[in-house]
XYZ file of C-alpha atoms in Angstrom:
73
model
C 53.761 46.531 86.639
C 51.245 47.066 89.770
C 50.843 48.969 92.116
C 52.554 47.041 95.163
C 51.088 46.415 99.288
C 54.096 48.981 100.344
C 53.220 51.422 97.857
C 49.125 51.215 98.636
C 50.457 51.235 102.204
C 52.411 54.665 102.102
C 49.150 56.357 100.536
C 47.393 56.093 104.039
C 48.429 59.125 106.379
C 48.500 58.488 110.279
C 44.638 58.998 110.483
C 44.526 56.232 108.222
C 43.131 58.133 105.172
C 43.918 57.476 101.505
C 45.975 60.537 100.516
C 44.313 61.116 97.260
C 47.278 63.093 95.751
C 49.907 60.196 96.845
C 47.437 57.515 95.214
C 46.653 59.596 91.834
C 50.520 60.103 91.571
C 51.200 56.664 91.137
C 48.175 55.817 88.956
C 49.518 58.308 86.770
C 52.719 56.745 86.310
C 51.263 53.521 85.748
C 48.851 54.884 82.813
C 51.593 57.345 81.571
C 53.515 54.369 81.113
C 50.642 52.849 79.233
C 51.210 49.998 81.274
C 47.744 50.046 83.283
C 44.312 50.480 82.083
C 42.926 50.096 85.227
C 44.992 53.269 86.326
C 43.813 55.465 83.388
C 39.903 54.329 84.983
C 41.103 54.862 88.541
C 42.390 58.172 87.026
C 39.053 58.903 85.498
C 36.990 58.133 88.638
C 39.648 60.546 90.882
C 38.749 63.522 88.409
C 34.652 62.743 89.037
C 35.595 62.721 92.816
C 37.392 65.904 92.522
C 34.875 67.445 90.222
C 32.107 66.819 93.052
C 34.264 68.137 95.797
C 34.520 71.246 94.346
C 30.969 71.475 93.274
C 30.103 71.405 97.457
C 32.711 72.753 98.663
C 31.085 75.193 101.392
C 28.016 73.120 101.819
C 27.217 71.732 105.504
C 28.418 68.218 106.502
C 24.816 67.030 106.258
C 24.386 68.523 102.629
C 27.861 67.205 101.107
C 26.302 63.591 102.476
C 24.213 62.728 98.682
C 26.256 64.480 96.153
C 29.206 62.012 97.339
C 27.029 58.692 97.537
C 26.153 59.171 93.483
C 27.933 56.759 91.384
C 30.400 58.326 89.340
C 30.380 57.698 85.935
């Protein structure tokens, strides 16, 4: 099972960005299902995003700019 062009499709709102909570939602079926181990990674990486969002939340546009380039691993 994979995650489908419709369902990718439906994760972009009308400004045309990914709505994170739409795309971890069905990556989480998938590895719940323990049918995608590329969706437990995706999972993985969402968490490191999230984990850095929260760390600059506040911060000025300019200073959010490097935490976010950093490869998450």
């Amino acid at each position: 099972h994979s995650i489908g062009q419709n369902e990718l499709q439906a994760g972009l709102s009308q400004r045309g960005n990914v709505s994170w909570a739409h795309m971890r939602r069905k990556f989480f079926e998938l590895a719940h299902a323990g049918s995608s181990p590329i969706a437990t990674e995706a999972l993985a990486r969402i968490v490191g995003l999230y984990r850095i969002e929260g760390e600059i939340r506040g911060w000025s546009a300019e200073d959010r700019l490097d935490p976010r380039r950093v490869s998450i691993d």
